[in-house]
Amino acid sequence: MKFGEISPKLLLNFGEYADTWVKLVQEYYQRAISNDEIYTPLELKEEGAMRFSMELGSVLLVIAMRAWRKKRIQREGVTALVEQTVVEKTYRAIFAEDDETLAACKEFYEARYRMFEQLAPNVARGEKQIRTNLIGFARYVVSQSSEKSEEENVAVIERLSVLLIAAAASFKRLTDNSTPDPNTVFGKPKFIVQK
């Protein structure tokens, strides 16, 4: 009799689980901001740099939460609670020191989520359609912040697309490997995460 390989699992409380999402979003945000092949060729002025930062952070959150929303969870309200917490903690970590700025960031996120849901509904099945959507997200971020034409930014869009595709794969992996702990009846849920 052959035994399957045992996959290690972590039990994370709600805060730890939300922080895992935030760190993942921040990781890809930092990779894009610090990548000289993405950021430098855009030649952003101060307003464009702020716009790029806000759009990039929001698009990464939208991609992450689109992956999360695809998860079927039996316990009511868990999906929304995770999303609200991750969005708030991510914006607080990247941009917002005060509650007024945080509220504006959350409104910005909601507007972007609705816009992308109309332009590229979260029903893409095939790898090709998913990649097409992510390339569209990259084109959007660049067009909103750069004064150059899209033709001048082709290389940047390609590199940002690759980064967004990698981010989407990481977000999907976290979603697929996460299960709410069935032993949590009251209070905030805990999550079992397979490594």
Short mmCIF file of N, CA and C in Angstrom, two decimals:
data_model
loop_
_atom_site.label_atom_id
_atom_site.label_comp_id
_atom_site.label_asym_id
_atom_site.label_seq_id
_atom_site.Cartn_x
_atom_site.Cartn_y
_atom_site.Cartn_z
N MET A 1 0.84 -1.18 0.00
CA MET A 1 0.00 0.00 0.00
C MET A 1 0.89 1.25 0.00
N LYS A 2 0.61 2.16 -0.94
CA LYS A 2 1.42 3.36 -1.08
C LYS A 2 0.66 4.55 -0.50
N PHE A 3 1.34 5.31 0.33
CA PHE A 3 0.72 6.48 0.94
C PHE A 3 1.07 7.72 0.14
N GLY A 4 0.09 8.62 0.01
CA GLY A 4 0.34 9.88 -0.66
C GLY A 4 1.21 10.77 0.21
N GLU A 5 1.86 11.68 -0.40
CA GLU A 5 2.72 12.59 0.33
C GLU A 5 1.85 13.51 1.19
N ILE A 6 2.21 13.65 2.44
CA ILE A 6 1.45 14.50 3.35
C ILE A 6 1.88 15.94 3.11
N SER A 7 0.89 16.77 2.89
CA SER A 7 1.17 18.18 2.64
C SER A 7 0.99 18.95 3.94
N PRO A 8 2.03 19.70 4.37
CA PRO A 8 1.91 20.44 5.63
C PRO A 8 0.81 21.50 5.53
N LYS A 9 0.17 21.72 6.66
CA LYS A 9 -0.91 22.71 6.71
C LYS A 9 -0.66 23.66 7.86
N LEU A 10 -1.10 24.89 7.69
CA LEU A 10 -1.02 25.90 8.74
C LEU A 10 -2.42 26.26 9.17
N LEU A 11 -2.61 26.51 10.45
CA LEU A 11 -3.88 27.03 10.95
C LEU A 11 -3.63 28.49 11.30
N LEU A 12 -4.25 29.38 10.54
CA LEU A 12 -4.05 30.81 10.75
C LEU A 12 -5.31 31.43 11.33
N ASN A 13 -5.12 32.31 12.33
CA ASN A 13 -6.30 33.04 12.80
C ASN A 13 -6.66 34.08 11.73
N PHE A 14 -7.77 34.74 11.91
CA PHE A 14 -8.27 35.65 10.88
C PHE A 14 -7.26 36.74 10.53
N GLY A 15 -6.66 37.35 11.54
CA GLY A 15 -5.69 38.42 11.32
C GLY A 15 -4.48 37.95 10.53
N GLU A 16 -3.98 36.77 10.88
CA GLU A 16 -2.83 36.21 10.17
C GLU A 16 -3.18 35.91 8.72
N TYR A 17 -4.39 35.41 8.51
CA TYR A 17 -4.80 35.09 7.15
C TYR A 17 -4.92 36.36 6.30
N ALA A 18 -5.57 37.37 6.84
CA ALA A 18 -5.69 38.64 6.12
C ALA A 18 -4.31 39.24 5.85
N ASP A 19 -3.42 39.16 6.84
CA ASP A 19 -2.06 39.68 6.66
C ASP A 19 -1.30 38.94 5.57
N THR A 20 -1.58 37.66 5.40
CA THR A 20 -0.95 36.89 4.32
C THR A 20 -1.35 37.47 2.97
N TRP A 21 -2.63 37.77 2.80
CA TRP A 21 -3.10 38.40 1.56
C TRP A 21 -2.42 39.76 1.36
N VAL A 22 -2.40 40.56 2.42
CA VAL A 22 -1.82 41.91 2.32
C VAL A 22 -0.35 41.83 1.90
N LYS A 23 0.40 40.92 2.53
CA LYS A 23 1.82 40.78 2.20
C LYS A 23 2.02 40.34 0.76
N LEU A 24 1.13 39.48 0.28
CA LEU A 24 1.22 39.02 -1.10
C LEU A 24 0.96 40.17 -2.08
N VAL A 25 -0.07 40.97 -1.82
CA VAL A 25 -0.36 42.13 -2.67
C VAL A 25 0.81 43.11 -2.61
N GLN A 26 1.29 43.39 -1.41
CA GLN A 26 2.41 44.33 -1.25
C GLN A 26 3.66 43.85 -1.98
N GLU A 27 3.90 42.55 -1.95
CA GLU A 27 5.08 41.98 -2.63
C GLU A 27 5.06 42.32 -4.12
N TYR A 28 3.92 42.09 -4.78
CA TYR A 28 3.84 42.37 -6.21
C TYR A 28 3.80 43.88 -6.49
N TYR A 29 3.23 44.63 -5.60
CA TYR A 29 3.24 46.10 -5.72
C TYR A 29 4.69 46.58 -5.69
N GLN A 30 5.47 46.11 -4.71
CA GLN A 30 6.87 46.53 -4.60
C GLN A 30 7.70 46.07 -5.79
N ARG A 31 7.41 44.88 -6.28
CA ARG A 31 8.15 44.38 -7.46
C ARG A 31 7.95 45.31 -8.66
N ALA A 32 6.74 45.79 -8.85
CA ALA A 32 6.46 46.68 -9.99
C ALA A 32 7.08 48.06 -9.77
N ILE A 33 6.90 48.61 -8.59
CA ILE A 33 7.41 49.96 -8.29
C ILE A 33 8.94 50.00 -8.36
N SER A 34 9.58 48.93 -7.90
CA SER A 34 11.04 48.93 -7.85
C SER A 34 11.69 48.35 -9.11
N ASN A 35 10.89 47.93 -10.07
CA ASN A 35 11.43 47.35 -11.30
C ASN A 35 11.78 48.46 -12.28
N ASP A 36 13.07 48.60 -12.56
CA ASP A 36 13.53 49.67 -13.46
C ASP A 36 13.05 49.48 -14.89
N GLU A 37 12.65 48.28 -15.26
CA GLU A 37 12.14 48.05 -16.61
C GLU A 37 10.65 48.36 -16.72
N ILE A 38 10.00 48.55 -15.60
CA ILE A 38 8.59 48.94 -15.61
C ILE A 38 8.46 50.42 -15.27
N TYR A 39 9.01 50.82 -14.15
CA TYR A 39 8.76 52.16 -13.63
C TYR A 39 9.55 53.25 -14.36
N THR A 40 10.82 53.05 -14.55
CA THR A 40 11.68 54.09 -15.13
C THR A 40 11.27 54.51 -16.55
N PRO A 41 11.00 53.56 -17.48
CA PRO A 41 10.66 53.97 -18.84
C PRO A 41 9.36 54.78 -18.96
N LEU A 42 8.53 54.72 -17.93
CA LEU A 42 7.29 55.50 -17.99
C LEU A 42 7.55 57.01 -17.88
N GLU A 43 8.72 57.37 -17.29
CA GLU A 43 9.11 58.77 -17.13
C GLU A 43 7.98 59.58 -16.51
N LEU A 44 7.52 59.13 -15.36
CA LEU A 44 6.37 59.75 -14.72
C LEU A 44 6.75 61.02 -13.98
N LYS A 45 5.88 62.03 -14.13
CA LYS A 45 6.02 63.23 -13.32
C LYS A 45 5.33 62.95 -11.99
N GLU A 46 5.33 63.90 -11.09
CA GLU A 46 4.81 63.65 -9.73
C GLU A 46 3.37 63.14 -9.74
N GLU A 47 2.49 63.80 -10.49
CA GLU A 47 1.09 63.38 -10.52
C GLU A 47 0.94 61.98 -11.15
N GLY A 48 1.68 61.74 -12.22
CA GLY A 48 1.64 60.44 -12.87
C GLY A 48 2.17 59.34 -11.97
N ALA A 49 3.20 59.64 -11.19
CA ALA A 49 3.77 58.66 -10.26
C ALA A 49 2.76 58.30 -9.18
N MET A 50 2.06 59.30 -8.67
CA MET A 50 1.03 59.04 -7.65
C MET A 50 -0.11 58.23 -8.26
N ARG A 51 -0.48 58.58 -9.49
CA ARG A 51 -1.56 57.87 -10.18
C ARG A 51 -1.17 56.41 -10.44
N PHE A 52 0.08 56.20 -10.89
CA PHE A 52 0.56 54.85 -11.15
C PHE A 52 0.51 54.02 -9.86
N SER A 53 0.97 54.59 -8.79
CA SER A 53 0.99 53.90 -7.50
C SER A 53 -0.42 53.50 -7.07
N MET A 54 -1.36 54.43 -7.18
CA MET A 54 -2.74 54.17 -6.76
C MET A 54 -3.41 53.14 -7.68
N GLU A 55 -3.24 53.31 -8.98
CA GLU A 55 -3.86 52.38 -9.93
C GLU A 55 -3.27 50.99 -9.80
N LEU A 56 -1.94 50.90 -9.66
CA LEU A 56 -1.28 49.60 -9.52
C LEU A 56 -1.76 48.89 -8.26
N GLY A 57 -1.75 49.58 -7.12
CA GLY A 57 -2.21 48.98 -5.88
C GLY A 57 -3.65 48.51 -5.97
N SER A 58 -4.49 49.32 -6.60
CA SER A 58 -5.91 48.98 -6.73
C SER A 58 -6.12 47.81 -7.67
N VAL A 59 -5.40 47.79 -8.79
CA VAL A 59 -5.54 46.68 -9.74
C VAL A 59 -5.07 45.37 -9.11
N LEU A 60 -3.98 45.41 -8.36
CA LEU A 60 -3.53 44.20 -7.68
C LEU A 60 -4.59 43.72 -6.68
N LEU A 61 -5.19 44.65 -5.96
CA LEU A 61 -6.26 44.27 -5.03
C LEU A 61 -7.46 43.68 -5.77
N VAL A 62 -7.82 44.28 -6.89
CA VAL A 62 -8.95 43.76 -7.68
C VAL A 62 -8.64 42.34 -8.15
N ILE A 63 -7.45 42.11 -8.66
CA ILE A 63 -7.07 40.77 -9.13
C ILE A 63 -7.11 39.78 -7.97
N ALA A 64 -6.57 40.19 -6.82
CA ALA A 64 -6.55 39.31 -5.64
C ALA A 64 -7.97 38.97 -5.18
N MET A 65 -8.82 39.97 -5.10
CA MET A 65 -10.16 39.74 -4.57
C MET A 65 -11.09 39.07 -5.59
N ARG A 66 -10.77 39.21 -6.86
CA ARG A 66 -11.51 38.43 -7.87
C ARG A 66 -11.21 36.94 -7.69
N ALA A 67 -9.94 36.63 -7.42
CA ALA A 67 -9.58 35.23 -7.15
C ALA A 67 -10.28 34.75 -5.89
N TRP A 68 -10.26 35.58 -4.86
CA TRP A 68 -10.87 35.22 -3.58
C TRP A 68 -12.39 35.01 -3.71
N ARG A 69 -13.05 35.88 -4.45
CA ARG A 69 -14.50 35.77 -4.59
C ARG A 69 -14.94 34.51 -5.32
N LYS A 70 -14.04 33.90 -6.07
CA LYS A 70 -14.39 32.66 -6.77
C LYS A 70 -14.48 31.47 -5.81
N LYS A 71 -13.93 31.63 -4.62
CA LYS A 71 -13.94 30.54 -3.63
C LYS A 71 -15.36 30.37 -3.09
N ARG A 72 -15.82 29.14 -3.09
CA ARG A 72 -17.14 28.83 -2.54
C ARG A 72 -16.99 28.54 -1.05
N ILE A 73 -17.53 29.42 -0.23
CA ILE A 73 -17.45 29.25 1.22
C ILE A 73 -18.85 29.15 1.78
N GLN A 74 -19.05 28.13 2.59
CA GLN A 74 -20.39 27.86 3.12
C GLN A 74 -20.81 28.88 4.18
N ARG A 75 -19.88 29.26 5.02
CA ARG A 75 -20.22 30.17 6.13
C ARG A 75 -20.49 31.58 5.60
N GLU A 76 -21.66 32.05 5.89
CA GLU A 76 -22.11 33.34 5.35
C GLU A 76 -21.27 34.51 5.87
N GLY A 77 -20.95 35.41 4.97
CA GLY A 77 -20.25 36.63 5.34
C GLY A 77 -18.74 36.53 5.38
N VAL A 78 -18.18 35.33 5.28
CA VAL A 78 -16.73 35.17 5.39
C VAL A 78 -16.02 35.80 4.19
N THR A 79 -16.54 35.59 2.99
CA THR A 79 -15.92 36.13 1.79
C THR A 79 -15.83 37.66 1.88
N ALA A 80 -16.94 38.29 2.23
CA ALA A 80 -16.97 39.75 2.33
C ALA A 80 -16.08 40.26 3.46
N LEU A 81 -16.06 39.56 4.58
CA LEU A 81 -15.24 39.98 5.72
C LEU A 81 -13.76 39.94 5.37
N VAL A 82 -13.32 38.89 4.70
CA VAL A 82 -11.92 38.80 4.28
C VAL A 82 -11.61 39.93 3.30
N GLU A 83 -12.48 40.13 2.31
CA GLU A 83 -12.24 41.18 1.31
C GLU A 83 -12.13 42.55 1.96
N GLN A 84 -13.08 42.90 2.81
CA GLN A 84 -13.06 44.22 3.47
C GLN A 84 -11.78 44.41 4.28
N THR A 85 -11.40 43.39 5.00
CA THR A 85 -10.20 43.49 5.85
C THR A 85 -8.94 43.61 5.01
N VAL A 86 -8.82 42.81 3.97
CA VAL A 86 -7.63 42.84 3.11
C VAL A 86 -7.52 44.19 2.40
N VAL A 87 -8.62 44.69 1.88
CA VAL A 87 -8.61 45.98 1.19
C VAL A 87 -8.17 47.09 2.15
N GLU A 88 -8.77 47.12 3.33
CA GLU A 88 -8.43 48.16 4.30
C GLU A 88 -6.97 48.06 4.74
N LYS A 89 -6.52 46.87 5.08
CA LYS A 89 -5.14 46.71 5.56
C LYS A 89 -4.12 47.01 4.46
N THR A 90 -4.44 46.65 3.22
CA THR A 90 -3.50 46.91 2.12
C THR A 90 -3.36 48.40 1.88
N TYR A 91 -4.48 49.10 1.78
CA TYR A 91 -4.41 50.55 1.57
C TYR A 91 -3.73 51.25 2.74
N ARG A 92 -4.01 50.77 3.95
CA ARG A 92 -3.39 51.38 5.12
C ARG A 92 -1.87 51.16 5.07
N ALA A 93 -1.45 49.99 4.64
CA ALA A 93 -0.02 49.68 4.57
C ALA A 93 0.69 50.47 3.46
N ILE A 94 0.01 50.68 2.34
CA ILE A 94 0.67 51.32 1.19
C ILE A 94 0.50 52.84 1.19
N PHE A 95 -0.72 53.32 1.46
CA PHE A 95 -1.01 54.75 1.26
C PHE A 95 -1.48 55.50 2.49
N ALA A 96 -2.44 54.95 3.20
CA ALA A 96 -3.27 55.76 4.10
C ALA A 96 -2.77 55.76 5.54
N GLU A 97 -2.50 56.93 6.01
CA GLU A 97 -2.18 57.10 7.42
C GLU A 97 -3.43 57.48 8.20
N ASP A 98 -4.32 58.21 7.56
CA ASP A 98 -5.51 58.70 8.26
C ASP A 98 -6.77 58.06 7.69
N ASP A 99 -7.85 58.15 8.47
CA ASP A 99 -9.11 57.50 8.09
C ASP A 99 -9.76 58.13 6.87
N GLU A 100 -9.57 59.43 6.68
CA GLU A 100 -10.17 60.11 5.52
C GLU A 100 -9.55 59.59 4.21
N THR A 101 -8.23 59.49 4.19
CA THR A 101 -7.54 58.96 3.01
C THR A 101 -7.92 57.51 2.78
N LEU A 102 -8.01 56.75 3.87
CA LEU A 102 -8.39 55.34 3.78
C LEU A 102 -9.79 55.19 3.17
N ALA A 103 -10.72 56.02 3.60
CA ALA A 103 -12.08 55.97 3.07
C ALA A 103 -12.08 56.27 1.57
N ALA A 104 -11.29 57.25 1.14
CA ALA A 104 -11.19 57.60 -0.28
C ALA A 104 -10.58 56.43 -1.07
N CYS A 105 -9.57 55.77 -0.50
CA CYS A 105 -8.95 54.62 -1.15
C CYS A 105 -9.94 53.48 -1.33
N LYS A 106 -10.75 53.23 -0.30
CA LYS A 106 -11.72 52.13 -0.38
C LYS A 106 -12.80 52.43 -1.43
N GLU A 107 -13.20 53.69 -1.53
CA GLU A 107 -14.16 54.08 -2.58
C GLU A 107 -13.53 53.88 -3.96
N PHE A 108 -12.27 54.24 -4.09
CA PHE A 108 -11.54 54.07 -5.34
C PHE A 108 -11.51 52.60 -5.73
N TYR A 109 -11.22 51.74 -4.76
CA TYR A 109 -11.19 50.29 -5.01
C TYR A 109 -12.56 49.80 -5.49
N GLU A 110 -13.62 50.21 -4.80
CA GLU A 110 -14.97 49.76 -5.18
C GLU A 110 -15.30 50.18 -6.61
N ALA A 111 -14.94 51.41 -6.96
CA ALA A 111 -15.20 51.91 -8.31
C ALA A 111 -14.42 51.10 -9.34
N ARG A 112 -13.15 50.80 -9.04
CA ARG A 112 -12.34 50.01 -9.97
C ARG A 112 -12.86 48.58 -10.08
N TYR A 113 -13.28 48.01 -8.96
CA TYR A 113 -13.79 46.64 -9.00
C TYR A 113 -15.02 46.56 -9.90
N ARG A 114 -15.94 47.51 -9.72
CA ARG A 114 -17.17 47.53 -10.54
C ARG A 114 -16.83 47.75 -12.02
N MET A 115 -15.89 48.66 -12.29
CA MET A 115 -15.52 48.96 -13.67
C MET A 115 -14.94 47.71 -14.35
N PHE A 116 -14.01 47.04 -13.67
CA PHE A 116 -13.40 45.85 -14.27
C PHE A 116 -14.40 44.70 -14.38
N GLU A 117 -15.35 44.64 -13.48
CA GLU A 117 -16.37 43.59 -13.55
C GLU A 117 -17.22 43.77 -14.80
N GLN A 118 -17.44 45.02 -15.21
CA GLN A 118 -18.20 45.28 -16.43
C GLN A 118 -17.35 45.05 -17.68
N LEU A 119 -16.09 45.52 -17.64
CA LEU A 119 -15.22 45.41 -18.81
C LEU A 119 -14.70 43.99 -19.03
N ALA A 120 -14.39 43.30 -17.94
CA ALA A 120 -13.83 41.94 -18.02
C ALA A 120 -14.42 41.11 -16.89
N PRO A 121 -15.65 40.63 -17.07
CA PRO A 121 -16.29 39.87 -15.99
C PRO A 121 -15.43 38.72 -15.49
N ASN A 122 -15.59 38.42 -14.22
CA ASN A 122 -14.75 37.43 -13.54
C ASN A 122 -15.23 36.00 -13.83
N VAL A 123 -15.46 35.72 -15.10
CA VAL A 123 -15.95 34.40 -15.49
C VAL A 123 -15.01 33.71 -16.48
N ALA A 124 -13.85 34.33 -16.71
CA ALA A 124 -12.90 33.76 -17.67
C ALA A 124 -12.51 32.35 -17.23
N ARG A 125 -12.57 31.43 -18.16
CA ARG A 125 -12.28 30.03 -17.85
C ARG A 125 -10.90 29.60 -18.34
N GLY A 126 -10.64 29.87 -19.59
CA GLY A 126 -9.40 29.40 -20.19
C GLY A 126 -8.22 30.29 -19.84
N GLU A 127 -7.05 29.69 -19.93
CA GLU A 127 -5.80 30.40 -19.65
C GLU A 127 -5.64 31.62 -20.56
N LYS A 128 -6.01 31.46 -21.82
CA LYS A 128 -5.86 32.55 -22.79
C LYS A 128 -6.74 33.75 -22.41
N GLN A 129 -7.98 33.50 -22.01
CA GLN A 129 -8.89 34.59 -21.64
C GLN A 129 -8.42 35.28 -20.36
N ILE A 130 -7.93 34.51 -19.41
CA ILE A 130 -7.42 35.08 -18.16
C ILE A 130 -6.22 35.98 -18.45
N ARG A 131 -5.30 35.51 -19.30
CA ARG A 131 -4.14 36.31 -19.67
C ARG A 131 -4.55 37.58 -20.41
N THR A 132 -5.52 37.46 -21.29
CA THR A 132 -6.02 38.63 -22.02
C THR A 132 -6.54 39.68 -21.05
N ASN A 133 -7.31 39.25 -20.05
CA ASN A 133 -7.82 40.18 -19.05
C ASN A 133 -6.69 40.86 -18.28
N LEU A 134 -5.68 40.09 -17.89
CA LEU A 134 -4.57 40.63 -17.12
C LEU A 134 -3.73 41.59 -17.96
N ILE A 135 -3.57 41.30 -19.23
CA ILE A 135 -2.87 42.24 -20.12
C ILE A 135 -3.68 43.53 -20.22
N GLY A 136 -4.99 43.40 -20.26
CA GLY A 136 -5.86 44.58 -20.27
C GLY A 136 -5.69 45.41 -19.00
N PHE A 137 -5.54 44.75 -17.85
CA PHE A 137 -5.30 45.47 -16.59
C PHE A 137 -3.98 46.24 -16.67
N ALA A 138 -2.95 45.61 -17.22
CA ALA A 138 -1.65 46.27 -17.35
C ALA A 138 -1.76 47.49 -18.28
N ARG A 139 -2.44 47.31 -19.40
CA ARG A 139 -2.64 48.43 -20.33
C ARG A 139 -3.37 49.58 -19.65
N TYR A 140 -4.35 49.24 -18.85
CA TYR A 140 -5.12 50.27 -18.14
C TYR A 140 -4.23 51.05 -17.18
N VAL A 141 -3.46 50.35 -16.35
CA VAL A 141 -2.60 51.02 -15.36
C VAL A 141 -1.63 51.98 -16.05
N VAL A 142 -1.00 51.52 -17.13
CA VAL A 142 -0.02 52.34 -17.84
C VAL A 142 -0.71 53.54 -18.50
N SER A 143 -1.86 53.31 -19.12
CA SER A 143 -2.55 54.41 -19.81
C SER A 143 -3.04 55.48 -18.83
N GLN A 144 -3.36 55.10 -17.61
CA GLN A 144 -3.85 56.06 -16.63
C GLN A 144 -2.76 56.94 -16.03
N SER A 145 -1.51 56.50 -16.14
CA SER A 145 -0.45 57.25 -15.47
C SER A 145 0.60 57.85 -16.40
N SER A 146 0.78 57.29 -17.58
CA SER A 146 1.84 57.75 -18.48
C SER A 146 1.30 58.72 -19.52
N GLU A 147 2.11 59.71 -19.84
CA GLU A 147 1.74 60.66 -20.88
C GLU A 147 2.15 60.16 -22.27
N LYS A 148 2.94 59.10 -22.31
CA LYS A 148 3.37 58.52 -23.58
C LYS A 148 2.23 57.73 -24.21
N SER A 149 2.34 57.50 -25.51
CA SER A 149 1.34 56.69 -26.20
C SER A 149 1.55 55.22 -25.85
N GLU A 150 0.52 54.41 -26.11
CA GLU A 150 0.61 52.98 -25.82
C GLU A 150 1.73 52.33 -26.62
N GLU A 151 1.92 52.78 -27.86
CA GLU A 151 2.98 52.22 -28.70
C GLU A 151 4.35 52.44 -28.07
N GLU A 152 4.54 53.59 -27.42
CA GLU A 152 5.82 53.89 -26.77
C GLU A 152 6.01 53.06 -25.50
N ASN A 153 4.92 52.57 -24.95
CA ASN A 153 4.96 51.84 -23.68
C ASN A 153 4.77 50.33 -23.84
N VAL A 154 4.92 49.82 -25.05
CA VAL A 154 4.67 48.39 -25.30
C VAL A 154 5.53 47.50 -24.39
N ALA A 155 6.82 47.81 -24.28
CA ALA A 155 7.72 46.99 -23.46
C ALA A 155 7.31 47.02 -21.98
N VAL A 156 6.91 48.19 -21.51
CA VAL A 156 6.47 48.33 -20.12
C VAL A 156 5.20 47.51 -19.89
N ILE A 157 4.26 47.60 -20.82
CA ILE A 157 3.00 46.86 -20.69
C ILE A 157 3.28 45.36 -20.66
N GLU A 158 4.21 44.91 -21.51
CA GLU A 158 4.56 43.48 -21.52
C GLU A 158 5.12 43.05 -20.18
N ARG A 159 6.04 43.82 -19.62
CA ARG A 159 6.66 43.46 -18.34
C ARG A 159 5.65 43.52 -17.20
N LEU A 160 4.81 44.54 -17.22
CA LEU A 160 3.78 44.64 -16.18
C LEU A 160 2.77 43.51 -16.31
N SER A 161 2.46 43.13 -17.54
CA SER A 161 1.55 42.00 -17.77
C SER A 161 2.10 40.71 -17.17
N VAL A 162 3.39 40.47 -17.38
CA VAL A 162 4.03 39.27 -16.83
C VAL A 162 3.93 39.29 -15.31
N LEU A 163 4.18 40.46 -14.72
CA LEU A 163 4.09 40.58 -13.27
C LEU A 163 2.66 40.33 -12.78
N LEU A 164 1.66 40.88 -13.46
CA LEU A 164 0.27 40.68 -13.06
C LEU A 164 -0.17 39.23 -13.24
N ILE A 165 0.35 38.57 -14.27
CA ILE A 165 0.04 37.15 -14.48
C ILE A 165 0.62 36.32 -13.33
N ALA A 166 1.85 36.65 -12.91
CA ALA A 166 2.46 35.95 -11.78
C ALA A 166 1.68 36.22 -10.49
N ALA A 167 1.26 37.47 -10.32
CA ALA A 167 0.47 37.82 -9.13
C ALA A 167 -0.84 37.05 -9.10
N ALA A 168 -1.53 37.00 -10.24
CA ALA A 168 -2.81 36.29 -10.31
C ALA A 168 -2.63 34.81 -9.99
N ALA A 169 -1.52 34.23 -10.44
CA ALA A 169 -1.26 32.82 -10.14
C ALA A 169 -1.04 32.61 -8.65
N SER A 170 -0.32 33.54 -8.01
CA SER A 170 -0.10 33.45 -6.56
C SER A 170 -1.41 33.61 -5.79
N PHE A 171 -2.24 34.56 -6.22
CA PHE A 171 -3.52 34.78 -5.54
C PHE A 171 -4.42 33.55 -5.69
N LYS A 172 -4.41 32.96 -6.87
CA LYS A 172 -5.22 31.76 -7.11
C LYS A 172 -4.72 30.60 -6.25
N ARG A 173 -3.40 30.47 -6.15
CA ARG A 173 -2.82 29.39 -5.34
C ARG A 173 -3.21 29.55 -3.87
N LEU A 174 -3.15 30.77 -3.34
CA LEU A 174 -3.55 31.00 -1.96
C LEU A 174 -5.03 30.69 -1.76
N THR A 175 -5.85 31.13 -2.71
CA THR A 175 -7.29 30.85 -2.62
C THR A 175 -7.55 29.35 -2.66
N ASP A 176 -6.95 28.66 -3.62
CA ASP A 176 -7.18 27.22 -3.78
C ASP A 176 -6.71 26.42 -2.57
N ASN A 177 -5.66 26.91 -1.90
CA ASN A 177 -5.09 26.17 -0.77
C ASN A 177 -5.62 26.63 0.59
N SER A 178 -6.67 27.45 0.59
CA SER A 178 -7.25 27.96 1.83
C SER A 178 -8.63 27.36 2.06
N THR A 179 -8.87 26.97 3.30
CA THR A 179 -10.17 26.46 3.70
C THR A 179 -10.51 27.01 5.07
N PRO A 180 -11.72 27.55 5.23
CA PRO A 180 -12.10 27.98 6.58
C PRO A 180 -12.09 26.79 7.53
N ASP A 181 -11.59 26.99 8.73
CA ASP A 181 -11.55 25.92 9.73
C ASP A 181 -12.99 25.59 10.15
N PRO A 182 -13.42 24.35 9.92
CA PRO A 182 -14.81 24.00 10.26
C PRO A 182 -15.08 24.01 11.76
N ASN A 183 -14.04 24.03 12.58
CA ASN A 183 -14.22 24.03 14.03
C ASN A 183 -14.49 25.43 14.59
N THR A 184 -14.36 26.45 13.75
CA THR A 184 -14.64 27.82 14.19
C THR A 184 -16.13 28.08 14.01
N VAL A 185 -16.84 28.16 15.11
CA VAL A 185 -18.29 28.36 15.04
C VAL A 185 -18.64 29.81 15.30
N PHE A 186 -18.03 30.40 16.31
CA PHE A 186 -18.31 31.78 16.67
C PHE A 186 -17.08 32.65 16.45
N GLY A 187 -17.30 33.92 16.29
CA GLY A 187 -16.19 34.84 16.11
C GLY A 187 -15.66 34.81 14.68
N LYS A 188 -14.52 35.46 14.53
CA LYS A 188 -13.91 35.52 13.20
C LYS A 188 -13.36 34.14 12.84
N PRO A 189 -13.49 33.78 11.57
CA PRO A 189 -13.04 32.45 11.15
C PRO A 189 -11.53 32.30 11.18
N LYS A 190 -11.09 31.07 11.34
CA LYS A 190 -9.69 30.70 11.18
C LYS A 190 -9.60 29.97 9.84
N PHE A 191 -8.39 29.89 9.31
CA PHE A 191 -8.22 29.25 8.01
C PHE A 191 -7.12 28.21 8.05
N ILE A 192 -7.38 27.11 7.39
CA ILE A 192 -6.38 26.08 7.18
C ILE A 192 -5.77 26.36 5.81
N VAL A 193 -4.47 26.57 5.79
CA VAL A 193 -3.77 26.87 4.54
C VAL A 193 -2.75 25.78 4.29
N GLN A 194 -2.92 25.13 3.15
CA GLN A 194 -1.99 24.07 2.74
C GLN A 194 -0.76 24.72 2.13
N LYS A 195 0.42 24.30 2.56
CA LYS A 195 1.66 24.89 2.02
C LYS A 195 1.92 24.39 0.61
#
